[in-house]
Amino acid sequence: MIEADEAGRTFTVRRRVVHAVRDLSFRVAAGEFVACLGPNGAGKSTTIKMLTGILTPTSGRIRVAGLDPSRRRTALARRIGVVFGQRTTLWWDLPLRDSLELIRLLYKVDRKVFRERLDEMCDLLDLGGFLATPVRQLSLGQRMRGDITAALLHDPAVLVLDEPTIGLDVVSKAEVRDFLRRRCAEHGTTVLLTTHDLSDVERLCRRVLLIDHGRLAFDGTLDGLRATAPGATSIEEVVTDLYLRSRTTPRTPPPAPRPTPDGPSATA
Amino acid sequence: MIRTYALLAWTWTRAAAQYPLSFALMTVGGLVVGGLDIAVIWVIFANTDELAGFGLTEVMFLYGASQLAFSLADLLFGNVDRVSRHIGAGTLDAMLIRPASPFVQVAADQFTPHRIGRSIQAGAVLAVGLTRLDVPLGRVWMVPVMVVSGIVIFAALFTLGGAVQFLLTAAPEVANAFTYGGAMLTQYPLSVYDARIVRGMTFALPLAFVNWQPGLYVLGRPDPLGLPSWTGLLSPAAALTLAAVAALAWRAGIRRYRSTGS
């Protein structure tokens, strides 16, 4: 469902070429729920933006739902849903209901189907109380539920979630996670999620991609990731350990492949 | 494209209708600015019978045609040169994940119909000028052609202004110099300006094709700089050429888009 082959993106900052992402290769099969982890500035957002067609890769090849994101952006938009936790994709000044109706029209979702899906979401995410409120007046938790609803109204095959639980309180986080797990399992949606909250990963994802310095540093199961640092007591420690190790490893040559007892092999 | 534009424009119009006082004040403000422009023309003709060889009705005709084209282009596409705001705020990302052209989404964003007031005003000046001019029927057909060409030229300038901002973020003023500046320049017969400026507006930035060259054709007057009388008929070609350049620049801009951090 998602394929990246040696995908890279460079930015020119004051005449210096910066590799935000380089030689990124991975595959995500239909129905998988994958977490994409990495420290700030590692290239997670750049990756997400290349997968959704917002940024054009400067090298390599990317396919999402069989389409080249940057060239077939509009066609791809009908098949993917995107949530940016940091900012809303809804219209700031419009009531939530109007925003969702506009999305219905933009995605050409049949009115009856839309009604059914919205009723289902209202039920599961408890939207009823704030459908008439302008988006700018919603609390963060309400806004996030609105954004998730908006991303799912056209029943996308792929859902991309960029930090969907950032800033949410414990209760809201649990609600959002429960909803995502159930809904995506029922519909067979392929999900790629970035997060800094490792409990998101523990609850939702079987597979983990770790991106660091713009490269794929680990690709395997959560247990596999744990096994890379046997002494660690929590998943936080495992990831911190990996971050620290990658920081002390010289940048060139690229970091050596790390052993992964189960799951797909690590790449460098 | 048109359907999406209409959809977004209608949504924003309804949103704006929630603040009727602001809407009324903006409409009045637009009309006052337009009224001042017209007052300047009246003041000029209170002191002289002609402006660079053109009488009051001819100047009204030229002014009305340019302002009608500009105000309609501004109403429909005036937001495109403010794309730097969307780049800075990250809202362009949200537009790029929708199954609709980001150009249409930027253009229709925050659409308010109050600017239509200026178009009506400019249209009235154009109509009054035309009825007093006695243009032969064989040349009147050029009037709608020049207005539409003018809309396309100004829309292309707004688009070029927007495209530039993918390279130079936070420089909408540079773009405004060409769009609003172009609207100012074409208010008067171009013969009031130095010949070098007029040549630049004919061959480089085709502002002379908004109302000057086609206007000379409609008025049946020779070009003071000696270009043949059929030059005015080239307005649609000039407009389409500029539109093609603008479309390419916009596409290049989107491909070079760097997004913001996070």
Short mmCIF file of N, CA, C and O in Angstrom, two decimals, chain A residues 96-150:
data_model
loop_
_atom_site.label_atom_id
_atom_site.label_comp_id
_atom_site.label_asym_id
_atom_site.label_seq_id
_atom_site.Cartn_x
_atom_site.Cartn_y
_atom_site.Cartn_z
N LEU A 96 -17.86 23.41 12.69
CA LEU A 96 -17.38 22.07 12.35
C LEU A 96 -18.29 21.39 11.32
O LEU A 96 -17.83 20.79 10.36
N ARG A 97 -19.62 21.57 11.52
CA ARG A 97 -20.57 20.93 10.61
C ARG A 97 -20.35 21.40 9.17
O ARG A 97 -20.36 20.60 8.24
N ASP A 98 -20.13 22.74 8.99
CA ASP A 98 -19.92 23.29 7.65
C ASP A 98 -18.61 22.80 7.04
O ASP A 98 -18.53 22.50 5.84
N SER A 99 -17.58 22.70 7.89
CA SER A 99 -16.30 22.17 7.43
C SER A 99 -16.48 20.75 6.90
O SER A 99 -15.97 20.41 5.84
N LEU A 100 -17.21 19.94 7.65
CA LEU A 100 -17.40 18.54 7.25
C LEU A 100 -18.25 18.45 5.98
O LEU A 100 -18.00 17.62 5.10
N GLU A 101 -19.25 19.32 5.89
CA GLU A 101 -20.11 19.34 4.69
C GLU A 101 -19.28 19.74 3.46
O GLU A 101 -19.42 19.18 2.37
N LEU A 102 -18.38 20.72 3.65
CA LEU A 102 -17.51 21.15 2.56
C LEU A 102 -16.62 19.99 2.11
O LEU A 102 -16.41 19.78 0.92
N ILE A 103 -16.14 19.23 3.08
CA ILE A 103 -15.31 18.07 2.75
C ILE A 103 -16.13 17.03 1.99
O ILE A 103 -15.66 16.46 1.01
N ARG A 104 -17.37 16.85 2.41
CA ARG A 104 -18.24 15.93 1.69
C ARG A 104 -18.32 16.33 0.21
O ARG A 104 -18.19 15.49 -0.69
N LEU A 105 -18.51 17.64 -0.04
CA LEU A 105 -18.66 18.10 -1.42
C LEU A 105 -17.34 18.01 -2.19
O LEU A 105 -17.33 17.63 -3.36
N LEU A 106 -16.23 18.35 -1.51
CA LEU A 106 -14.93 18.30 -2.20
C LEU A 106 -14.57 16.86 -2.58
O LEU A 106 -14.01 16.61 -3.64
N TYR A 107 -14.90 15.91 -1.70
CA TYR A 107 -14.57 14.51 -1.96
C TYR A 107 -15.68 13.79 -2.69
O TYR A 107 -15.59 12.60 -2.94
N LYS A 108 -16.75 14.52 -2.99
CA LYS A 108 -17.91 13.95 -3.72
C LYS A 108 -18.43 12.68 -3.03
O LYS A 108 -18.61 11.64 -3.67
N VAL A 109 -18.64 12.78 -1.72
CA VAL A 109 -19.22 11.65 -0.99
C VAL A 109 -20.75 11.78 -1.07
O VAL A 109 -21.30 12.86 -0.88
N ASP A 110 -21.38 10.67 -1.40
CA ASP A 110 -22.83 10.64 -1.49
C ASP A 110 -23.47 11.09 -0.17
O ASP A 110 -22.99 10.73 0.91
N ARG A 111 -24.55 11.87 -0.28
CA ARG A 111 -25.16 12.47 0.90
C ARG A 111 -25.59 11.42 1.94
O ARG A 111 -25.40 11.58 3.13
N LYS A 112 -26.16 10.32 1.44
CA LYS A 112 -26.68 9.31 2.35
C LYS A 112 -25.52 8.58 3.06
O LYS A 112 -25.55 8.37 4.28
N VAL A 113 -24.51 8.23 2.28
CA VAL A 113 -23.32 7.57 2.85
C VAL A 113 -22.67 8.47 3.89
O VAL A 113 -22.28 8.04 4.98
N PHE A 114 -22.57 9.77 3.54
CA PHE A 114 -21.98 10.76 4.43
C PHE A 114 -22.73 10.78 5.77
O PHE A 114 -22.15 10.75 6.84
N ARG A 115 -24.06 10.85 5.68
CA ARG A 115 -24.94 10.87 6.86
C ARG A 115 -24.62 9.68 7.78
O ARG A 115 -24.41 9.82 8.97
N GLU A 116 -24.56 8.48 7.15
CA GLU A 116 -24.31 7.27 7.93
C GLU A 116 -22.95 7.33 8.62
O GLU A 116 -22.83 7.05 9.81
N ARG A 117 -21.91 7.71 7.83
CA ARG A 117 -20.57 7.76 8.40
C ARG A 117 -20.48 8.79 9.51
O ARG A 117 -19.88 8.55 10.56
N LEU A 118 -21.11 9.97 9.27
CA LEU A 118 -21.04 11.02 10.28
C LEU A 118 -21.76 10.58 11.56
O LEU A 118 -21.28 10.81 12.67
N ASP A 119 -22.91 9.90 11.39
CA ASP A 119 -23.64 9.40 12.57
C ASP A 119 -22.78 8.44 13.36
O ASP A 119 -22.71 8.51 14.59
N GLU A 120 -22.07 7.55 12.62
CA GLU A 120 -21.21 6.58 13.27
C GLU A 120 -20.11 7.29 14.07
O GLU A 120 -19.86 6.97 15.24
N MET A 121 -19.49 8.29 13.43
CA MET A 121 -18.40 9.03 14.11
C MET A 121 -18.94 9.82 15.29
O MET A 121 -18.29 9.90 16.34
N CYS A 122 -20.10 10.43 15.12
CA CYS A 122 -20.70 11.21 16.21
C CYS A 122 -20.88 10.32 17.42
O CYS A 122 -20.62 10.71 18.55
N ASP A 123 -21.31 9.10 17.14
CA ASP A 123 -21.51 8.10 18.18
C ASP A 123 -20.21 7.76 18.89
O ASP A 123 -20.10 7.84 20.10
N LEU A 124 -19.21 7.39 18.08
CA LEU A 124 -17.96 6.88 18.63
C LEU A 124 -17.10 7.98 19.22
O LEU A 124 -16.38 7.77 20.17
N LEU A 125 -17.15 9.17 18.60
CA LEU A 125 -16.25 10.23 19.04
C LEU A 125 -16.99 11.34 19.79
O LEU A 125 -16.38 12.35 20.16
N ASP A 126 -18.31 11.17 19.93
CA ASP A 126 -19.06 12.11 20.74
C ASP A 126 -18.97 13.55 20.21
O ASP A 126 -18.64 14.48 20.93
N LEU A 127 -19.25 13.71 18.91
CA LEU A 127 -19.10 15.02 18.27
C LEU A 127 -20.32 15.91 18.45
O LEU A 127 -20.25 17.12 18.26
N GLY A 128 -21.45 15.28 18.77
CA GLY A 128 -22.74 15.98 18.75
C GLY A 128 -22.74 17.34 19.42
O GLY A 128 -23.32 18.29 18.91
N GLY A 129 -22.03 17.45 20.55
CA GLY A 129 -22.09 18.67 21.34
C GLY A 129 -21.44 19.88 20.69
O GLY A 129 -21.72 21.01 21.08
N PHE A 130 -20.55 19.68 19.72
CA PHE A 130 -19.83 20.85 19.19
C PHE A 130 -19.84 20.94 17.66
O PHE A 130 -19.02 21.62 17.07
N LEU A 131 -20.79 20.28 17.02
CA LEU A 131 -20.86 20.34 15.55
C LEU A 131 -21.14 21.76 15.06
O LEU A 131 -20.71 22.16 13.97
N ALA A 132 -21.85 22.56 15.88
CA ALA A 132 -22.22 23.91 15.44
C ALA A 132 -21.18 24.96 15.83
O ALA A 132 -21.32 26.13 15.49
N THR A 133 -20.11 24.55 16.54
CA THR A 133 -19.11 25.50 17.02
C THR A 133 -18.06 25.76 15.94
O THR A 133 -17.59 24.82 15.30
N PRO A 134 -17.69 27.04 15.73
CA PRO A 134 -16.59 27.31 14.79
C PRO A 134 -15.31 26.60 15.24
O PRO A 134 -15.04 26.52 16.45
N VAL A 135 -14.55 26.11 14.28
CA VAL A 135 -13.37 25.29 14.59
C VAL A 135 -12.40 26.02 15.53
O VAL A 135 -11.83 25.43 16.43
N ARG A 136 -12.27 27.36 15.33
CA ARG A 136 -11.29 28.09 16.16
C ARG A 136 -11.67 28.09 17.63
O ARG A 136 -10.82 28.34 18.48
N GLN A 137 -12.96 27.83 17.95
CA GLN A 137 -13.39 27.84 19.35
C GLN A 137 -13.35 26.46 20.00
O GLN A 137 -13.68 26.32 21.17
N LEU A 138 -12.98 25.42 19.23
CA LEU A 138 -12.98 24.07 19.80
C LEU A 138 -11.76 23.89 20.70
O LEU A 138 -10.70 24.48 20.48
N SER A 139 -11.93 23.05 21.72
CA SER A 139 -10.77 22.67 22.53
C SER A 139 -9.89 21.75 21.70
O SER A 139 -10.32 21.22 20.66
N LEU A 140 -8.65 21.55 22.14
CA LEU A 140 -7.73 20.73 21.36
C LEU A 140 -8.28 19.32 21.14
O LEU A 140 -8.21 18.78 20.04
N GLY A 141 -8.85 18.75 22.19
CA GLY A 141 -9.39 17.39 22.08
C GLY A 141 -10.56 17.33 21.10
O GLY A 141 -10.66 16.41 20.29
N GLN A 142 -11.43 18.34 21.17
CA GLN A 142 -12.57 18.39 20.25
C GLN A 142 -12.08 18.56 18.81
O GLN A 142 -12.55 17.90 17.89
N ARG A 143 -11.11 19.47 18.66
CA ARG A 143 -10.58 19.74 17.32
C ARG A 143 -9.97 18.49 16.71
O ARG A 143 -10.16 18.19 15.53
N MET A 144 -9.23 17.75 17.54
CA MET A 144 -8.57 16.56 17.03
C MET A 144 -9.62 15.54 16.58
O MET A 144 -9.46 14.90 15.54
N ARG A 145 -10.70 15.40 17.37
CA ARG A 145 -11.75 14.47 16.97
C ARG A 145 -12.41 14.93 15.68
O ARG A 145 -12.75 14.12 14.82
N GLY A 146 -12.58 16.26 15.54
CA GLY A 146 -13.12 16.81 14.30
C GLY A 146 -12.20 16.51 13.11
O GLY A 146 -12.66 16.11 12.04
N ASP A 147 -10.90 16.68 13.32
CA ASP A 147 -9.93 16.44 12.26
C ASP A 147 -9.91 14.96 11.84
O ASP A 147 -9.82 14.65 10.66
N ILE A 148 -9.99 14.07 12.84
CA ILE A 148 -9.98 12.64 12.53
C ILE A 148 -11.24 12.27 11.75
O ILE A 148 -11.19 11.53 10.76
N THR A 149 -12.38 12.83 12.17
CA THR A 149 -13.62 12.60 11.43
C THR A 149 -13.47 13.05 9.99
O THR A 149 -13.82 12.34 9.05
N ALA A 150 -12.92 14.27 9.82
CA ALA A 150 -12.77 14.82 8.47
C ALA A 150 -11.89 13.93 7.61
O ALA A 150 -12.13 13.77 6.41
#
